[in-house]
PDB file of C-alpha atoms in Angstrom:
ATOM      1  CA  MET V   1      -6.349  -8.032 -25.735  1.00 45.00           C
ATOM      2  CA  GLY V   2      -4.586  -7.196 -22.429  1.00 72.00           C
ATOM      3  CA  LEU V   3      -4.262  -4.228 -20.168  1.00 81.00           C
ATOM      4  CA  ASP V   4      -3.009  -1.183 -22.061  1.00 77.00           C
ATOM      5  CA  LEU V   5      -2.810   1.852 -19.790  1.00 82.00           C
ATOM      6  CA  GLU V   6      -2.069   5.483 -20.466  1.00 81.00           C
ATOM      7  CA  TYR V   7      -0.662   7.306 -17.455  1.00 82.00           C
ATOM      8  CA  ILE V   8      -1.241  10.815 -16.213  1.00 81.00           C
ATOM      9  CA  TYR V   9       1.114  12.635 -13.874  1.00 80.00           C
ATOM     10  CA  GLY V  10       1.215  10.988 -10.455  1.00 75.00           C
ATOM     11  CA  GLN V  11      -0.028   7.564 -11.497  1.00 79.00           C
ATOM     12  CA  THR V  12       2.245   4.631 -10.814  1.00 79.00           C
ATOM     13  CA  PRO V  13       3.288   2.953 -14.065  1.00 82.00           C
ATOM     14  CA  LEU V  14       3.156  -0.835 -14.237  1.00 86.00           C
ATOM     15  CA  SER V  15       5.719  -3.017 -15.967  1.00 84.00           C
ATOM     16  CA  ASP V  16       4.548  -5.771 -18.300  1.00 86.00           C
ATOM     17  CA  GLU V  17       5.515  -8.292 -15.613  1.00 89.00           C
ATOM     18  CA  GLU V  18       3.396  -6.469 -13.013  1.00 90.00           C
ATOM     19  CA  LYS V  19       0.447  -6.341 -15.432  1.00 90.00           C
ATOM     20  CA  GLU V  20       0.678 -10.132 -15.701  1.00 92.00           C
ATOM     21  CA  GLY V  21      -0.271 -10.216 -12.011  1.00 94.00           C
ATOM     22  CA  LEU V  22      -3.786  -8.956 -12.785  1.00 95.00           C
ATOM     23  CA  PHE V  23      -6.276 -11.640 -11.748  1.00 96.00           C
ATOM     24  CA  ILE V  24      -9.158 -10.499 -13.963  1.00 93.00           C
ATOM     25  CA  LYS V  25      -7.751 -10.766 -17.470  1.00 91.00           C
ATOM     26  CA  SER V  26     -10.835  -9.223 -19.114  1.00 93.00           C
ATOM     27  CA  VAL V  27      -9.889  -5.792 -17.700  1.00 92.00           C
ATOM     28  CA  THR V  28      -8.527  -3.647 -20.517  1.00 89.00           C
ATOM     29  CA  THR V  29      -9.054  -0.001 -19.503  1.00 88.00           C
ATOM     30  CA  ARG V  30      -7.920   2.327 -16.734  1.00 88.00           C
ATOM     31  CA  GLY V  31     -11.564   2.865 -15.767  1.00 90.00           C
ATOM     32  CA  GLU V  32     -12.206  -0.852 -15.331  1.00 93.00           C
ATOM     33  CA  LEU V  33      -9.015  -1.258 -13.315  1.00 94.00           C
ATOM     34  CA  ASP V  34      -9.814   1.759 -11.132  1.00 93.00           C
ATOM     35  CA  GLU V  35     -13.287   0.376 -10.418  1.00 96.00           C
ATOM     36  CA  LEU V  36     -11.954  -3.046  -9.418  1.00 96.00           C
ATOM     37  CA  GLU V  37      -9.294  -1.529  -7.186  1.00 96.00           C
ATOM     38  CA  GLN V  38     -11.816   0.833  -5.575  1.00 98.00           C
ATOM     39  CA  LEU V  39     -14.183  -2.040  -4.759  1.00 98.00           C
ATOM     40  CA  ASN V  40     -11.312  -3.965  -3.179  1.00 98.00           C
ATOM     41  CA  ILE V  41     -10.225  -0.895  -1.192  1.00 98.00           C
ATOM     42  CA  GLU V  42     -13.784  -0.425   0.090  1.00 98.00           C
ATOM     43  CA  LYS V  43     -13.764  -4.034   1.332  1.00 98.00           C
ATOM     44  CA  ALA V  44     -10.482  -3.337   3.116  1.00 98.00           C
ATOM     45  CA  VAL V  45     -11.923  -0.222   4.768  1.00 98.00           C
ATOM     46  CA  GLU V  46     -14.931  -2.249   5.911  1.00 98.00           C
ATOM     47  CA  TRP V  47     -12.564  -4.887   7.319  1.00 98.00           C
ATOM     48  CA  THR V  48     -10.683  -2.230   9.332  1.00 97.00           C
ATOM     49  CA  ILE V  49     -13.946  -0.818  10.702  1.00 97.00           C
ATOM     50  CA  LYS V  50     -15.220  -4.245  11.791  1.00 98.00           C
ATOM     51  CA  ASN V  51     -12.012  -5.225  13.591  1.00 98.00           C
ATOM     52  CA  LYS V  52     -10.009  -3.949  16.531  1.00 96.00           C
ATOM     53  CA  PHE V  53      -6.242  -3.919  16.210  1.00 97.00           C
ATOM     54  CA  SER V  54      -3.648  -3.221  18.881  1.00 96.00           C
ATOM     55  CA  LYS V  55      -1.055  -0.516  18.360  1.00 94.00           C
ATOM     56  CA  GLU V  56       1.620  -3.223  18.413  1.00 95.00           C
ATOM     57  CA  ARG V  57      -0.078  -5.126  15.603  1.00 97.00           C
ATOM     58  CA  ILE V  58      -0.699  -2.041  13.477  1.00 96.00           C
ATOM     59  CA  LEU V  59       2.892  -0.880  13.828  1.00 97.00           C
ATOM     60  CA  SER V  60       4.441  -3.914  12.178  1.00 98.00           C
ATOM     61  CA  GLU V  61       5.635  -4.774   8.690  1.00 97.00           C
ATOM     62  CA  GLU V  62       3.309  -7.758   8.668  1.00 98.00           C
ATOM     63  CA  PHE V  63       0.254  -5.575   9.269  1.00 98.00           C
ATOM     64  CA  VAL V  64       1.236  -3.011   6.631  1.00 97.00           C
ATOM     65  CA  ARG V  65       1.618  -5.818   4.116  1.00 97.00           C
ATOM     66  CA  LEU V  66      -1.689  -7.355   5.229  1.00 98.00           C
ATOM     67  CA  VAL V  67      -3.509  -4.056   4.685  1.00 98.00           C
ATOM     68  CA  HIS V  68      -2.008  -3.776   1.195  1.00 97.00           C
ATOM     69  CA  ARG V  69      -3.107  -7.347   0.480  1.00 98.00           C
ATOM     70  CA  LYS V  70      -6.618  -6.549   1.738  1.00 98.00           C
ATOM     71  CA  MET V  71      -6.726  -3.426  -0.456  1.00 98.00           C
ATOM     72  CA  PHE V  72      -5.517  -5.044  -3.679  1.00 97.00           C
ATOM     73  CA  GLY V  73      -5.474  -8.826  -3.152  1.00 97.00           C
ATOM     74  CA  GLU V  74      -8.559  -9.572  -5.261  1.00 97.00           C
ATOM     75  CA  VAL V  75      -7.074  -7.582  -8.150  1.00 97.00           C
ATOM     76  CA  TRP V  76      -3.305  -8.168  -8.134  1.00 97.00           C
ATOM     77  CA  GLU V  77      -1.229 -11.269  -7.469  1.00 96.00           C
ATOM     78  CA  TRP V  78       1.561  -9.117  -6.021  1.00 95.00           C
ATOM     79  CA  ALA V  79      -0.629  -7.405  -3.401  1.00 97.00           C
ATOM     80  CA  GLY V  80       1.038  -7.390  -0.006  1.00 97.00           C
ATOM     81  CA  LYS V  81       4.526  -7.855  -1.430  1.00 96.00           C
ATOM     82  CA  PHE V  82       7.262  -5.267  -1.739  1.00 94.00           C
ATOM     83  CA  ARG V  83       7.628  -3.910  -5.244  1.00 89.00           C
ATOM     84  CA  ARG V  84      10.473  -5.198  -7.372  1.00 88.00           C
ATOM     85  CA  SER V  85      10.879  -2.339  -9.827  1.00 87.00           C
ATOM     86  CA  GLN V  86      11.540   1.381  -9.660  1.00 87.00           C
ATOM     87  CA  LYS V  87       8.499   3.677  -9.721  1.00 82.00           C
ATOM     88  CA  ASN V  88       7.953   7.402  -9.908  1.00 70.00           C
ATOM     89  CA  ILE V  89       6.861   7.603  -6.264  1.00 75.00           C
ATOM     90  CA  GLY V  90       8.291   6.711  -2.887  1.00 79.00           C
ATOM     91  CA  VAL V  91      11.710   5.325  -2.134  1.00 89.00           C
ATOM     92  CA  ASP V  92      13.921   3.131  -4.281  1.00 92.00           C
ATOM     93  CA  TRP V  93      12.345  -0.315  -4.407  1.00 93.00           C
ATOM     94  CA  ILE V  94      15.423  -1.955  -2.932  1.00 95.00           C
ATOM     95  CA  ARG V  95      15.058   0.190   0.231  1.00 95.00           C
ATOM     96  CA  ILE V  96      11.358  -0.301   0.938  1.00 95.00           C
ATOM     97  CA  GLY V  97      11.867  -2.786   3.789  1.00 95.00           C
ATOM     98  CA  VAL V  98      14.480  -0.599   5.500  1.00 97.00           C
ATOM     99  CA  GLU V  99      12.430   2.587   5.102  1.00 96.00           C
ATOM    100  CA  LEU V 100       9.276   0.872   6.370  1.00 97.00           C
ATOM    101  CA  ARG V 101      11.173  -0.313   9.450  1.00 97.00           C
ATOM    102  CA  LYS V 102      12.385   3.268  10.059  1.00 98.00           C
ATOM    103  CA  LEU V 103       8.849   4.616   9.642  1.00 97.00           C
ATOM    104  CA  ILE V 104       7.429   2.100  12.105  1.00 98.00           C
ATOM    105  CA  ASP V 105      10.185   2.844  14.636  1.00 98.00           C
ATOM    106  CA  ASP V 106       9.706   6.608  14.220  1.00 98.00           C
ATOM    107  CA  THR V 107       5.957   6.270  14.663  1.00 98.00           C
ATOM    108  CA  LYS V 108       6.374   4.221  17.828  1.00 98.00           C
ATOM    109  CA  TYR V 109       8.682   6.929  19.169  1.00 98.00           C
ATOM    110  CA  TRP V 110       6.203   9.691  18.298  1.00 98.00           C
ATOM    111  CA  ILE V 111       3.405   7.847  20.108  1.00 98.00           C
ATOM    112  CA  GLU V 112       5.448   6.897  23.180  1.00 97.00           C
ATOM    113  CA  ASN V 113       6.790  10.453  23.581  1.00 98.00           C
ATOM    114  CA  ASN V 114       3.629  12.363  22.609  1.00 98.00           C
ATOM    115  CA  THR V 115       5.675  14.116  19.936  1.00 98.00           C
ATOM    116  CA  TYR V 116       2.591  14.936  17.854  1.00 98.00           C
ATOM    117  CA  SER V 117      -1.153  14.786  18.286  1.00 98.00           C
ATOM    118  CA  PRO V 118      -2.733  11.480  17.230  1.00 97.00           C
ATOM    119  CA  ASP V 119      -4.082  13.102  14.056  1.00 98.00           C
ATOM    120  CA  GLU V 120      -0.700  14.563  13.095  1.00 98.00           C
ATOM    121  CA  THR V 121       1.001  11.247  13.821  1.00 97.00           C
ATOM    122  CA  ALA V 122      -1.457   9.504  11.492  1.00 95.00           C
ATOM    123  CA  VAL V 123      -0.890  12.085   8.751  1.00 97.00           C
ATOM    124  CA  ARG V 124       2.888  11.826   9.059  1.00 96.00           C
ATOM    125  CA  PHE V 125       2.685   8.020   8.959  1.00 95.00           C
ATOM    126  CA  LYS V 126       0.499   8.034   5.838  1.00 93.00           C
ATOM    127  CA  HIS V 127       2.624  10.654   4.098  1.00 92.00           C
ATOM    128  CA  ARG V 128       5.823   8.667   4.510  1.00 88.00           C
TER     129      ARG V 128
END
């Protein structure tokens, strides 16, 4: 049958190639997909709570990719990899690596220079 999704404003559309990366082929609805992703995200949150990470580790491309893999790795084959197609959110896919590097460097600067409170730094990091 396959995954046939209808999108509402703000949802990231998936190409047919990206849909092929779904590990559980019996998923056919948005609700089923959302549930699987949410369960995987909850496991990732639990993993972050149970572990201590240094600032240096957190502020690295490798860690950002690892978190993405933890959040979606039981659902999608492409979890933890940079996207390879244009989406309706974020930066152009071809610039993700460069923009992530800039974000990490900016965040290190903000922390080292007390530019923002820790909460505001976290919000700015997440937003970008």
